[in-house]
Coordinates of C-alpha atoms in Angstrom, one line a residue:
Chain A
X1 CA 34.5 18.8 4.7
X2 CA 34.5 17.6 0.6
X3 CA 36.6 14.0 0.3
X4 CA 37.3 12.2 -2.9
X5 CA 34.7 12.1 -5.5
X6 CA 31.2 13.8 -4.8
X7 CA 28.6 11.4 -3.1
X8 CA 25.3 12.2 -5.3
X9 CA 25.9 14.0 -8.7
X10 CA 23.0 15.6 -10.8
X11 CA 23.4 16.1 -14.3
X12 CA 21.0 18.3 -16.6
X13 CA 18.5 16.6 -15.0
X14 CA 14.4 17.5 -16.5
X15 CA 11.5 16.6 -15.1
X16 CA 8.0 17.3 -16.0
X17 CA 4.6 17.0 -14.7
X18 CA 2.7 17.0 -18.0
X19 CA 3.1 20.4 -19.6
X20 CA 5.2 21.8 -16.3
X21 CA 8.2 22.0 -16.2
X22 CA 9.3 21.0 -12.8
X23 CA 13.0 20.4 -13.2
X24 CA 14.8 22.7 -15.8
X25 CA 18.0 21.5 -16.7
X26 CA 19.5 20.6 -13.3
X27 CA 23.0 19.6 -12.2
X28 CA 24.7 19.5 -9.6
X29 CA 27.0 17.6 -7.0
X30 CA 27.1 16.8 -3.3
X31 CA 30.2 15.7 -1.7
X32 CA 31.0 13.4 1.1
X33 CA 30.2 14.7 4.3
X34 CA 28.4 17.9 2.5
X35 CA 25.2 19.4 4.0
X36 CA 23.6 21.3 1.3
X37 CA 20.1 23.3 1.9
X38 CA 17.9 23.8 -0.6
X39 CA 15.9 27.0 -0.5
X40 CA 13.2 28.5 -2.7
X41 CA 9.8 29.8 -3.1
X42 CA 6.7 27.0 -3.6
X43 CA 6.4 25.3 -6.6
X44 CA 10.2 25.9 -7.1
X45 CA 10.8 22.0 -7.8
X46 CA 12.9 21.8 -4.9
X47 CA 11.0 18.5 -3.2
X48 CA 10.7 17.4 -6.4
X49 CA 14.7 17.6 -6.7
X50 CA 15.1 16.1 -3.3
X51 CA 13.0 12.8 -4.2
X52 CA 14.8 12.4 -7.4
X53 CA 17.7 11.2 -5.5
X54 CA 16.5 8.3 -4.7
X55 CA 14.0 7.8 -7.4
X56 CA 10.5 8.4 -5.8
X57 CA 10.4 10.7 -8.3
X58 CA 11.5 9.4 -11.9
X59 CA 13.4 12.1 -14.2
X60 CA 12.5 12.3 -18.0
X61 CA 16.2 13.0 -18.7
X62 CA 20.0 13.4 -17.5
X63 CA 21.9 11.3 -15.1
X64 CA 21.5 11.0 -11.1
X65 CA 24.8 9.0 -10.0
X66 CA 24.8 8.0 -6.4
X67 CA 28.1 6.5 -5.1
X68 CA 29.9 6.3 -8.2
X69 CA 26.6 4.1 -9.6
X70 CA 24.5 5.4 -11.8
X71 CA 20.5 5.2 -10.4
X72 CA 19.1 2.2 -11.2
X73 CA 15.6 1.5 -13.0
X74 CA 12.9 -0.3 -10.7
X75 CA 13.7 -3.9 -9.0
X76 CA 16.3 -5.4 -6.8
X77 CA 19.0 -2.8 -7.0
X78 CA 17.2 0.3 -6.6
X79 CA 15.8 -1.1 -3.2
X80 CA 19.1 -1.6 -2.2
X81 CA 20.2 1.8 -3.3
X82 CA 17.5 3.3 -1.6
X83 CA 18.0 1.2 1.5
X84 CA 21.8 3.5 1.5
X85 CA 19.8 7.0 1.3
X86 CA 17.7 7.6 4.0
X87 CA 14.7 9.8 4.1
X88 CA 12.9 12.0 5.7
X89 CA 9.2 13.3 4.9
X90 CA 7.5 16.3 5.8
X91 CA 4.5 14.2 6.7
X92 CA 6.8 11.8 8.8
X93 CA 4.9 8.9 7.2
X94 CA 5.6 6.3 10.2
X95 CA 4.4 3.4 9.9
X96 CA 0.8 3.4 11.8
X97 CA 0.1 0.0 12.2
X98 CA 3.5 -0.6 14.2
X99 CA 5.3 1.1 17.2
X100 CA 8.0 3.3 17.5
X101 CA 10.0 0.5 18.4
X102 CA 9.1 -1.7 15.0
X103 CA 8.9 1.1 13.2
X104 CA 12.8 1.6 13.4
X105 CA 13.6 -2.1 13.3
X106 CA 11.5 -3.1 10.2
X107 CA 14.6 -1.8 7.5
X108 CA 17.0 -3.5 9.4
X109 CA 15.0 -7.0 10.3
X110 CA 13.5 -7.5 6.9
X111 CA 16.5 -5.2 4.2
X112 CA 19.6 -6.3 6.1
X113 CA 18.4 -9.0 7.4
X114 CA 19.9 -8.2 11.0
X115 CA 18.9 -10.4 14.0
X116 CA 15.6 -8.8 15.7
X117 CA 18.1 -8.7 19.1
X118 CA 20.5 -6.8 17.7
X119 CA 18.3 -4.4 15.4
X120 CA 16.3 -3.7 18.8
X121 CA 19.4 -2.8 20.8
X122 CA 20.4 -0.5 17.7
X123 CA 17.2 0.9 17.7
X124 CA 16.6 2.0 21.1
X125 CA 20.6 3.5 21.0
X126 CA 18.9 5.7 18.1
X127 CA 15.8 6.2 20.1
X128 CA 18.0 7.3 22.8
X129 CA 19.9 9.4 20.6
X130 CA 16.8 11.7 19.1
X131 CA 15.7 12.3 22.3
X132 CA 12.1 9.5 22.6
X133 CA 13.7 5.9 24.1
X134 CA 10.8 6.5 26.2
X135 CA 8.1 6.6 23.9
X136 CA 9.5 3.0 21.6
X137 CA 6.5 1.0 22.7
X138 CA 3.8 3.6 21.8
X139 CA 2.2 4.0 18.0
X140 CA 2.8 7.1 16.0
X141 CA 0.1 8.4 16.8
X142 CA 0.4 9.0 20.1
X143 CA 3.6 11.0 19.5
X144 CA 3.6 15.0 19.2
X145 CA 4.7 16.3 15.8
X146 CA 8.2 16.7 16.7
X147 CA 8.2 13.5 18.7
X148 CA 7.3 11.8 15.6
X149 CA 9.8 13.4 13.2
X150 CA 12.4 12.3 15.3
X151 CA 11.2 8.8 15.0
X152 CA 11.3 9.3 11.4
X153 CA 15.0 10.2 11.6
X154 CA 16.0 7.3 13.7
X155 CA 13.7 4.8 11.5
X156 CA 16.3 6.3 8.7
X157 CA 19.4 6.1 10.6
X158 CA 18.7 2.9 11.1
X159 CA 19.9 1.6 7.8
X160 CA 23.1 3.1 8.4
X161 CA 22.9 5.4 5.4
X162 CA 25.6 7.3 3.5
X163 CA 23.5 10.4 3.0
X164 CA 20.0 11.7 4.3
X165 CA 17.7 13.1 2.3
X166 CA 15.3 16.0 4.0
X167 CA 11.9 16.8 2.5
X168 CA 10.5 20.0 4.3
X169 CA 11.1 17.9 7.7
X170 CA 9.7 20.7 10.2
X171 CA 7.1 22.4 8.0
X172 CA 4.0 20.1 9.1
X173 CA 5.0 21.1 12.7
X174 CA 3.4 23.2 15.6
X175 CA 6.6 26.2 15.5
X176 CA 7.7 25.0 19.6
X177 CA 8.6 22.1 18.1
X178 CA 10.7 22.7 15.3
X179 CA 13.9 23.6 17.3
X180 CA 13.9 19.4 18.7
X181 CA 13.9 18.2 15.4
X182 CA 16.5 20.9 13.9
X183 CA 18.7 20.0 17.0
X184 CA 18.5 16.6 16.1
X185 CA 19.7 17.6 12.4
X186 CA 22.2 19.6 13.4
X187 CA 24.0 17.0 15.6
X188 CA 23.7 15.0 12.2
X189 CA 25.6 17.4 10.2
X190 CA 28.0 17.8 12.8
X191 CA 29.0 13.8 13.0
X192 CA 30.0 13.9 9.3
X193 CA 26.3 12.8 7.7
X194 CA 25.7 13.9 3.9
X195 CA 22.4 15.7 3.5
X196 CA 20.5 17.1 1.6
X197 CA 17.5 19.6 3.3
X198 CA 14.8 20.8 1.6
X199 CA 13.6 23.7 4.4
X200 CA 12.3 27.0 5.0
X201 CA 14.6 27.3 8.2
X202 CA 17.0 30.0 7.6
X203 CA 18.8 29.6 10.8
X204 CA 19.3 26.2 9.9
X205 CA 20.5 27.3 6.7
X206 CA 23.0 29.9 8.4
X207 CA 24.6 27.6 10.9
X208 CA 24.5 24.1 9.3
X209 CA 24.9 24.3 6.1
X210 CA 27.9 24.2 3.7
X211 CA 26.5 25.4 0.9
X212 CA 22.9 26.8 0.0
X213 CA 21.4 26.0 -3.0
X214 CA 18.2 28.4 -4.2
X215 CA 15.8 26.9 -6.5
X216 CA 13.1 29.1 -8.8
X217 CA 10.5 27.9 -11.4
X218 CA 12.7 24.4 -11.8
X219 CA 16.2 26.1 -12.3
X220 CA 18.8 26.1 -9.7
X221 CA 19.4 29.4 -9.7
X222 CA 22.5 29.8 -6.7
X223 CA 24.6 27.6 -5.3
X224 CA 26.6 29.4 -2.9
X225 CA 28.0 28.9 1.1
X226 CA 25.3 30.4 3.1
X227 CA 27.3 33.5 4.6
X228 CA 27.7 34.8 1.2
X229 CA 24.4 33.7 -0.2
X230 CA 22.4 35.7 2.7
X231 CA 24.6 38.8 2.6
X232 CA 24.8 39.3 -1.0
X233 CA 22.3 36.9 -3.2
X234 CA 23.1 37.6 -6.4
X235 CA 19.9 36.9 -8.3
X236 CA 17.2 39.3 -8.5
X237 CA 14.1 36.1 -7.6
X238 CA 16.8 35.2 -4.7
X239 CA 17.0 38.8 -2.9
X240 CA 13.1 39.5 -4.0
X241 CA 12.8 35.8 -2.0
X242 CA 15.0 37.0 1.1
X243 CA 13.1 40.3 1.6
X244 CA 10.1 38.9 1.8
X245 CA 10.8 35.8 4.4
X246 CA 13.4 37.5 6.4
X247 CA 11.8 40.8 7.0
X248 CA 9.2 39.5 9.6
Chain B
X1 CA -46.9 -23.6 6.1
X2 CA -46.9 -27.2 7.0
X3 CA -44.5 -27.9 3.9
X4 CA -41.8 -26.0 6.3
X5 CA -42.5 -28.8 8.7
X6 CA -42.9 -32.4 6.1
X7 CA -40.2 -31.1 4.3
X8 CA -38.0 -29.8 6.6
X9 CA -35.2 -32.4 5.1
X10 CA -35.2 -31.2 1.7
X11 CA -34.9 -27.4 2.9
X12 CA -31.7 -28.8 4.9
X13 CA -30.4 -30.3 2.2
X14 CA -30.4 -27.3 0.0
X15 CA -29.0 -25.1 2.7
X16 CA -26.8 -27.9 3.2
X17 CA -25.6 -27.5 -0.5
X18 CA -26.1 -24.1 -0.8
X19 CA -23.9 -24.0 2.3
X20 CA -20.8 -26.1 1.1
X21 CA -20.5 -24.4 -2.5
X22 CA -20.8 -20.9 -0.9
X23 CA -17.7 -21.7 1.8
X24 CA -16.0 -23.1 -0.9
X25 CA -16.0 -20.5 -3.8
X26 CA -15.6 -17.6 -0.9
X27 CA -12.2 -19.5 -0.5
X28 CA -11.6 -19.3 -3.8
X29 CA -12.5 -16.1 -4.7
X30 CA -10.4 -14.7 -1.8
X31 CA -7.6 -16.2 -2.8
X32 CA -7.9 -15.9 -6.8
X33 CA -9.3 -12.0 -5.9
X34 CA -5.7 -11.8 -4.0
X35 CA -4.0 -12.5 -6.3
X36 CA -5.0 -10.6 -9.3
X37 CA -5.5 -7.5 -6.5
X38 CA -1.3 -8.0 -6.2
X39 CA -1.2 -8.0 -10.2
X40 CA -3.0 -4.6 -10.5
X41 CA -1.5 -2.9 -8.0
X42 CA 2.4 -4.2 -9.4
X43 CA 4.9 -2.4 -10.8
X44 CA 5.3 -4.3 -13.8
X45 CA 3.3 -2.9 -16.7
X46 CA 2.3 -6.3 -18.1
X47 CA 1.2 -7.9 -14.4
X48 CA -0.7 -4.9 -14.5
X49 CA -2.4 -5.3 -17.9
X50 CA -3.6 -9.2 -17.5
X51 CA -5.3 -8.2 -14.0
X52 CA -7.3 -5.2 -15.3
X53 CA -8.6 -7.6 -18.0
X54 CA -9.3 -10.2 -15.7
X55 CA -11.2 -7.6 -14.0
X56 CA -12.9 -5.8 -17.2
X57 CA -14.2 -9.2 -18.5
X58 CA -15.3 -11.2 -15.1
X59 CA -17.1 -8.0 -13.5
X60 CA -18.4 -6.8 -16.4
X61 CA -20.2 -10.1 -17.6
X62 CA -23.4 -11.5 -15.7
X63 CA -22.8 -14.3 -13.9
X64 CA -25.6 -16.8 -16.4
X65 CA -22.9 -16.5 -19.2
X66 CA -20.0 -17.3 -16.9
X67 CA -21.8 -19.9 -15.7
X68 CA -22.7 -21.4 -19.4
X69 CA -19.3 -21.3 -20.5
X70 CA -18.0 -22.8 -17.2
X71 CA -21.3 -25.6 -17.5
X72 CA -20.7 -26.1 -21.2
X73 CA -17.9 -24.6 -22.3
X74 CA -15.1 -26.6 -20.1
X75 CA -16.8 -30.1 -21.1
X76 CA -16.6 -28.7 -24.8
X77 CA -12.7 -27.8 -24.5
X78 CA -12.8 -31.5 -22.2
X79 CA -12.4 -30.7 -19.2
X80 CA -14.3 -31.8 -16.4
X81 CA -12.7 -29.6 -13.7
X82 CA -10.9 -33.0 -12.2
X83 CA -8.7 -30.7 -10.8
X84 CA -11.0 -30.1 -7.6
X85 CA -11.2 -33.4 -6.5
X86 CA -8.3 -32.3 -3.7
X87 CA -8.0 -35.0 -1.7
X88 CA -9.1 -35.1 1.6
X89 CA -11.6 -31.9 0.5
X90 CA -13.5 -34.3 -1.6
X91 CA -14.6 -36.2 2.1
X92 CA -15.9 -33.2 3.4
X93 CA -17.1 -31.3 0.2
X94 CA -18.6 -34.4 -1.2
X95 CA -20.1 -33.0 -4.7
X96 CA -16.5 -32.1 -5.7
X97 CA -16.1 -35.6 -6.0
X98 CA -19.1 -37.0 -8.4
X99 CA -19.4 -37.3 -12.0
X100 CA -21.4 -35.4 -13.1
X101 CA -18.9 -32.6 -12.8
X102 CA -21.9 -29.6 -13.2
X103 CA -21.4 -28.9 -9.0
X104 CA -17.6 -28.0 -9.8
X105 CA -18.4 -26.4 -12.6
X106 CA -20.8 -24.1 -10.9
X107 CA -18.1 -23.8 -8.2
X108 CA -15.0 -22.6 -10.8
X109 CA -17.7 -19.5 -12.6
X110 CA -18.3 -18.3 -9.1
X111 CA -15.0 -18.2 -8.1
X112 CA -13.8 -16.3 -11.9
X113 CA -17.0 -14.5 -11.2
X114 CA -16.7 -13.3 -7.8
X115 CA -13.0 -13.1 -8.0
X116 CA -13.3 -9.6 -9.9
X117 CA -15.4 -8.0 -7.2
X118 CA -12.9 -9.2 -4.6
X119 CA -9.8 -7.6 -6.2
X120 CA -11.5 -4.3 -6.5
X121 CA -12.9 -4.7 -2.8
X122 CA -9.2 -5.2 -1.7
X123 CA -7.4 -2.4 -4.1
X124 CA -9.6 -0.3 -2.8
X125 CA -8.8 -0.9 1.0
X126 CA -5.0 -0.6 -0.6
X127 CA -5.9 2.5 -2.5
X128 CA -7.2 3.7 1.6
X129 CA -3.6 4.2 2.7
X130 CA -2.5 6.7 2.6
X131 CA 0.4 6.9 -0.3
X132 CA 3.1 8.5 1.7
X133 CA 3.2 4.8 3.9
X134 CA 4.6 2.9 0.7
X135 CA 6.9 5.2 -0.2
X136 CA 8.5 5.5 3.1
X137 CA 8.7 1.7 3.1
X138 CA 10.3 2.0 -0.6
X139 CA 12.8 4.5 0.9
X140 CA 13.9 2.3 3.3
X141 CA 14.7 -0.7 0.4
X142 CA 11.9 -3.2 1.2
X143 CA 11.0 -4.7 -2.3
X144 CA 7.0 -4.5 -3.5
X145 CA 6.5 -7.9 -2.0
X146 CA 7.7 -6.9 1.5
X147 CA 6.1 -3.2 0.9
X148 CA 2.8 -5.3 0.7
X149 CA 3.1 -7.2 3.3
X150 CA 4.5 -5.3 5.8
X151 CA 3.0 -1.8 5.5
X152 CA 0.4 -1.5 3.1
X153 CA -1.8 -4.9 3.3
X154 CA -1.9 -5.0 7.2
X155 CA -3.4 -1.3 7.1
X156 CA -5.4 -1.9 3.5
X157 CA -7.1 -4.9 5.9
X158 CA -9.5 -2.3 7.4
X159 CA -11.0 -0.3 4.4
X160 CA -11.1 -3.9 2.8
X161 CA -13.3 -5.6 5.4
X162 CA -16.4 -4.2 5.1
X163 CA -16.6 -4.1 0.7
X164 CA -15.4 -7.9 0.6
X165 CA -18.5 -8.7 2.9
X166 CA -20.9 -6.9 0.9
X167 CA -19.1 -9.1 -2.0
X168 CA -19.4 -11.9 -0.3
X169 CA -23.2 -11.6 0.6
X170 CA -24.2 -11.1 -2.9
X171 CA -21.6 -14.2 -3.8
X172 CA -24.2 -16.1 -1.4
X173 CA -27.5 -14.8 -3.2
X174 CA -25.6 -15.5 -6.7
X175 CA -24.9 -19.2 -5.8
X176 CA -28.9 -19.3 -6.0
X177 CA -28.6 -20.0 -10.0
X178 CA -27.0 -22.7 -10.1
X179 CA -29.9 -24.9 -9.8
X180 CA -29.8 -24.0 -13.3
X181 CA -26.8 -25.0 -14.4
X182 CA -27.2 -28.7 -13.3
X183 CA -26.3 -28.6 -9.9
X184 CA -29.4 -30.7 -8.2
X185 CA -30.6 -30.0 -4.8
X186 CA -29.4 -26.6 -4.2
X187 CA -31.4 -24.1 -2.2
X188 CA -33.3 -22.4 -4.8
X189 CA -33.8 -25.3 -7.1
X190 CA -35.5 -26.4 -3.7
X191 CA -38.0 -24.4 -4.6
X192 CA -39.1 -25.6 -8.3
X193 CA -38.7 -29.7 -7.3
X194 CA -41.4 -28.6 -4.0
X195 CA -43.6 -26.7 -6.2
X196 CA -43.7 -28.1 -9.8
X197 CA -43.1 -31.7 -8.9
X198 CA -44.4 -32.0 -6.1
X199 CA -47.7 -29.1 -5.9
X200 CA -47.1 -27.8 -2.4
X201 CA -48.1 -23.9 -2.6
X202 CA -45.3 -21.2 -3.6
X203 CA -45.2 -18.9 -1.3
X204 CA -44.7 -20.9 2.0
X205 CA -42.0 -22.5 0.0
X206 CA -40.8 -19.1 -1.4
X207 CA -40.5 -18.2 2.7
X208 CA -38.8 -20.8 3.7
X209 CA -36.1 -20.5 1.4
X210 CA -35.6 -17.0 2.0
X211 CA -34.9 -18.5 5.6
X212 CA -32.1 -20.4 4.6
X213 CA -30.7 -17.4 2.6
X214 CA -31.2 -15.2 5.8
X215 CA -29.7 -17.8 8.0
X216 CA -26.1 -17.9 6.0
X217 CA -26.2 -13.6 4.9
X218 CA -27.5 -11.7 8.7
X219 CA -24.9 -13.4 10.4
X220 CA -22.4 -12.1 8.6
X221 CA -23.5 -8.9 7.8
X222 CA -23.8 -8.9 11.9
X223 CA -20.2 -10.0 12.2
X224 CA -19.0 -7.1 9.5
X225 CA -20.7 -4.6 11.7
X226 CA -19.3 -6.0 15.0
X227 CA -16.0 -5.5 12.9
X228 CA -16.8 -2.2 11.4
X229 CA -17.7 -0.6 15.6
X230 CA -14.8 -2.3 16.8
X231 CA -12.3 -0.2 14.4
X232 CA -14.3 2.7 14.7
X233 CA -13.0 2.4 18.7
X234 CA -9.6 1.5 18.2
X235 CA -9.5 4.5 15.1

């Protein structure tokens, strides 16, 4: 799956929130193509690593390199940096004031500055694609849960991104729809996409993921392919984590 | 009450007055409010700083001193606010055009004045959506500018709407002292020229100004609830 040089490289990356220490000495390194799931108990730091990426979250030190570039500091080129990493929210955080429709176009209109005829066209192929072509003219709010995430992960797509960024993406949903939007993600991984995703789904974990990366009190404390992280974890706060969510 | 009656033109003329400089300075406040709202809500550090001072000095000082320095102070550092004789306004607005400058002076401390409340009536419609909105537009690449006006003003609109009329109302009941800062033949000052120079009783004249205040504030505290039910609905 790995290519050439890794796509997103952390290294000894800190972060606190005043006295906590959220992010404890982190590295670590996606590679092209890579779909990497990030496990771990609340609190871990783990959304806070996913939003480091690209720069919601600002670190206190180390080095984030995306694409051979090194994150830059607020302004022109971090938009454009972030307009290359797509993400996704747990909240879904479409845009309420627009449809579907221009919900997915906006990036590409007023970023790439694509004609609104062809960003439309684009946009409904990706509508199409997750599943809700139907539902482009209605506003977010009208949508189910899962009918909204999948917006979300068009209105990312749509910027044509080299890796995808997933921040709890199915926890703020009613459990019937989860399996839509995890479809959706694992059709994703399958066509190539680096991601990176933040979840609690341990199916997803098992099936789509390269490697799976366990997270506790702000260290990253595995990093291993998910058959052998799941049959033999070998941290003690990694198997005491997997005995309690897997035995109900 | 006959004075309501005989002097029904000099009531007009106040409201008339009254009228212009409080269309006038709304403009400008919504504007200049805009504006220093976008500076405290950037992400530059600086931007930031010179709006919240804007902010801590015009909100936090009554509006008689603002209007002294702007009536005395601005002819004392020699200006005479020529810069609001925009053509074409002048016709309309005629006071912005006459020499005695103390109607544009009046005009620039309610808009510094008023100003202030506006900016914090707009951050706070921006400070209503919720946070996850602009950083979804961030993590698509739109810059601040387009994050404002694409996703967060259009939405800040509604929490905004009702605050700034509330702001605006009391920018109308403010504009009643500057009768004392040499504008002549405002509303108010209506009421000292009818009852000191010319002895017609106080309290008819007290009740008809507070007409001609009524007449310019209801309405739009009407339209502002006609606003406020209608998003309710569409909510």
């Amino acid at each position: 799956m790995t290519t050439g040089e890794p796509l997103i490289v952390l290294d000894s990356v800190n972060k606190w929130f005043g006295p906590l220490h959220v992010l404890d000495d982190v590295s670590l390194s996606v590679g092209r193509g890579e779909v990497v799931v990030v496990i771990g108990p609340s609190g871990s730091g783990k959304s806070t690593l996913c939003r480091t990426i690209n720069r919601l979250e600002p670190i206190n030190s180390g080095t984030i390199t995306f694409d051979g570039q090194p994150l830059p500091a607020e302004g022109k080129a971090l938009a454009k940096l972030r307009s290359e990493v797509g993400m996704v929210f747990q909240s879904f955080n479409l845009f309420a004031h627009k449809t579907i429709l221009e919900n997915v176009t906006l990036g590409p209109i007023k970023v790439r500055k694509e004609k609104p005829a062809a960003a439309r066209e684009r946009a409904m192929a990706l509508l199409d694609r997750v599943g809700i072509a139907n539902q482009a003219d209605k506003f977010p709010a009208q949508l189910s849960g899962g009918q909204q995430q999948r917006a979300a992960i068009a209105r990312a797509l749509a910027m044509q991104p080299k890796a995808m960024l997933f921040d709890e993406p199915t926890s703020a949903l009613d459990p019937e729809m989860v399996g839509e939007v995890l479809d959706v993600m694992t059709s994703l991984a399958r066509d190539g996409m680096t991601m990176v995703v933040v979840t609690h789904e341990m199916g997803f974990a098992r099936h789509a993921a390269n490697r799976v990366i366990f997270m506790a009190d702000g260290q990253l404390v595995e990093d291993a392919p998910p058959t052998e992280f799941f049959a033999n974890p070998r941290s003690e706060r990694a198997k005491d984590f997997l005995s309690k969510i897997l035995t109900h | 009450m006959s004075v309501l009656i005989d002097k029904f033109d000099v009531f007009a003329g106040g409201f008339w007055l009254t009228l212009q400089i409080c269309v006038l300075a709304a403009i400008g406040a919504l504007i200049l409010g805009a504006v220093v709202a976008v500076l405290r809500i950037s992400p530059v550090p600086p931007l930031r700083a010179v709006g919240t001072a804007y902010v801590t000095v015009f909100r936090n000082m009554p509006l008689t001193v603002v209007m002294f320095f702007a009536a005395f102070g601005l002819p004392a550092l020699g200006s005479n606010a020529d810069f609001l004789r925009i053509p074409g306004l002048d016709a309309i607005f005629t006071r912005l055009g006459t020499d005695l400058p103390y109607f544009r002076f009046a005009l620039i401390a309610l808009v510094l004045y008023t100003a202030a409340f506006v900016c914090e009536a707009l951050r706070s419609g921006v400070n209503a959506v919720p946070a996850g909105q602009a950083e979804a537009a961030r993590s698509l690449g739109l810059t601040f500018g387009q994050n404002l006006r694409y996703v967060v003003l259009p939405q800040s609109w509604k929490a905004s709407v009702v605050p700034l009329g509330s702001v605006i109302i009391a920018m109308i009941k403010n504009s009643a002292l500057i009768g004392f800062f040499g504008v002549v033949g405002d509303l108010s000052a209506t009421a000292d020229q009818l009852t000191s120079a010319e002895g017609y009783a106080f309290v008819p004249v007290a009740i008809g100004i507070s007409i001609g205040y009524l007449i310019m504030t209801v309405p739009l505290g009407a339209l502002l609830d006609r606003i406020e039910k209608r998003q309710a609905v569409a909510r």
